[in-house]
mmCIF file of C-alpha atoms in Angstrom:
data_model
loop_
_atom_site.group_PDB
_atom_site.id
_atom_site.type_symbol
_atom_site.label_atom_id
_atom_site.label_comp_id
_atom_site.label_asym_id
_atom_site.label_seq_id
_atom_site.Cartn_x
_atom_site.Cartn_y
_atom_site.Cartn_z
ATOM 1 C CA MET A 1 45.697 -4.964 -70.206
ATOM 2 C CA LYS A 2 45.457 -8.677 -69.681
ATOM 3 C CA VAL A 3 42.249 -9.971 -68.134
ATOM 4 C CA THR A 4 43.044 -12.491 -65.425
ATOM 5 C CA TRP A 5 40.981 -14.287 -62.828
ATOM 6 C CA LYS A 6 42.108 -11.667 -60.302
ATOM 7 C CA THR A 7 40.673 -8.872 -62.444
ATOM 8 C CA ILE A 8 37.362 -10.699 -62.761
ATOM 9 C CA ALA A 9 37.271 -11.425 -59.007
ATOM 10 C CA SER A 10 38.047 -7.776 -58.286
ATOM 11 C CA LEU A 11 35.234 -6.560 -60.521
ATOM 12 C CA LEU A 12 32.804 -9.122 -59.099
ATOM 13 C CA CYS A 13 33.581 -8.125 -55.493
ATOM 14 C CA TYR A 14 33.115 -4.445 -56.287
ATOM 15 C CA ILE A 15 29.813 -5.034 -58.092
ATOM 16 C CA LEU A 16 28.542 -7.221 -55.242
ATOM 17 C CA GLY A 17 29.524 -4.497 -52.757
ATOM 18 C CA VAL A 18 27.582 -1.868 -54.701
ATOM 19 C CA PHE A 19 24.513 -4.105 -55.075
ATOM 20 C CA GLY A 20 24.741 -5.000 -51.388
ATOM 21 C CA TRP A 21 24.776 -1.305 -50.538
ATOM 22 C CA CYS A 22 21.743 -0.694 -52.741
ATOM 23 C CA TYR A 23 19.830 -3.560 -51.134
ATOM 24 C CA VAL A 24 20.654 -2.860 -47.501
ATOM 25 C CA GLY A 25 20.779 0.929 -47.727
ATOM 26 C CA GLY A 26 18.066 1.540 -50.245
ATOM 27 C CA TRP A 27 15.582 -1.295 -50.230
ATOM 28 C CA MET A 28 15.619 -2.165 -46.532
ATOM 29 C CA ILE A 29 15.406 1.436 -45.352
ATOM 30 C CA LEU A 30 12.544 2.199 -47.728
ATOM 31 C CA THR A 31 10.540 -0.904 -46.918
ATOM 32 C CA ARG A 32 10.906 -1.258 -43.171
ATOM 33 C CA PRO A 33 11.223 2.010 -41.218
ATOM 34 C CA LEU A 34 9.606 4.329 -43.768
ATOM 35 C CA LYS A 35 6.769 1.931 -44.543
ATOM 36 C CA GLY A 36 6.102 1.627 -40.813
ATOM 37 C CA LEU A 37 5.987 5.406 -40.454
ATOM 38 C CA VAL A 38 3.607 5.812 -43.371
ATOM 39 C CA LEU A 39 1.298 3.097 -42.065
ATOM 40 C CA ALA A 40 1.353 4.564 -38.541
ATOM 41 C CA HIS A 41 0.540 8.012 -39.922
ATOM 42 C CA ALA A 42 -2.307 6.609 -42.021
ATOM 43 C CA ALA A 43 -3.689 4.791 -38.980
ATOM 44 C CA GLY A 44 -3.378 7.944 -36.871
ATOM 45 C CA CYS A 45 -1.049 6.429 -34.274
ATOM 46 C CA LEU A 46 2.248 8.065 -35.208
ATOM 47 C CA SER A 47 4.189 9.115 -32.123
ATOM 48 C CA ILE A 48 7.555 10.632 -31.330
ATOM 49 C CA GLY A 49 8.739 7.249 -30.068
ATOM 50 C CA LYS A 50 7.937 5.526 -33.360
ATOM 51 C CA LEU A 51 9.616 8.341 -35.256
ATOM 52 C CA LEU A 52 12.772 8.057 -33.138
ATOM 53 C CA VAL A 53 12.853 4.271 -33.565
ATOM 54 C CA ALA A 54 12.510 4.667 -37.348
ATOM 55 C CA ILE A 55 15.367 7.201 -37.399
ATOM 56 C CA LEU A 56 17.525 4.842 -35.349
ATOM 57 C CA GLN A 57 16.696 1.921 -37.653
ATOM 58 C CA GLY A 58 17.533 4.067 -40.669
ATOM 59 C CA PHE A 59 20.883 5.003 -39.165
ATOM 60 C CA VAL A 60 21.682 1.354 -38.444
ATOM 61 C CA TYR A 61 20.661 0.199 -41.936
ATOM 62 C CA LEU A 62 22.695 2.941 -43.612
ATOM 63 C CA SER A 63 25.699 2.103 -41.432
ATOM 64 C CA MET A 64 25.356 -1.570 -42.365
ATOM 65 C CA ALA A 65 25.085 -0.584 -46.010
ATOM 66 C CA GLY A 66 28.330 1.364 -45.765
ATOM 67 C CA ALA A 67 30.019 -1.609 -44.126
ATOM 68 C CA VAL A 68 28.826 -3.939 -46.914
ATOM 69 C CA TRP A 69 30.173 -1.568 -49.556
ATOM 70 C CA CYS A 70 33.496 -1.216 -47.698
ATOM 71 C CA VAL A 71 33.969 -4.992 -47.547
ATOM 72 C CA GLY A 72 33.288 -5.259 -51.284
ATOM 73 C CA TYR A 73 35.731 -2.433 -51.994
ATOM 74 C CA MET A 74 38.442 -3.951 -49.788
ATOM 75 C CA LEU A 75 38.056 -7.358 -51.451
ATOM 76 C CA SER A 76 38.173 -5.645 -54.827
ATOM 77 C CA ASN A 77 41.458 -3.968 -53.913
ATOM 78 C CA TYR A 78 42.824 -7.263 -52.619
ATOM 79 C CA PHE A 79 42.254 -8.984 -55.969
ATOM 80 C CA ARG A 80 43.209 -6.019 -58.152
ATOM 81 C CA ASP A 81 46.255 -6.520 -60.353
ATOM 82 C CA ILE A 82 48.771 -3.819 -59.526
ATOM 83 C CA GLU A 83 51.608 -3.723 -61.991
#
């Protein structure tokens, strides 16, 4: 297999898509909604409303993470050498 610039671009796009998924899906969901829930529980002011907002934020962040990964995967397929 010959390594071309398209192969390198394909690999780079896929890796960036995976890291983007990890950042948006993993890091942002663990630091924003879950941290807010833990702090609200520790302060004694956790309510159903805050819990529902955190669940909604988590759903949005995970959906954005899936979209980031999909874009990376589609760009990877665009640059892939198909012989």
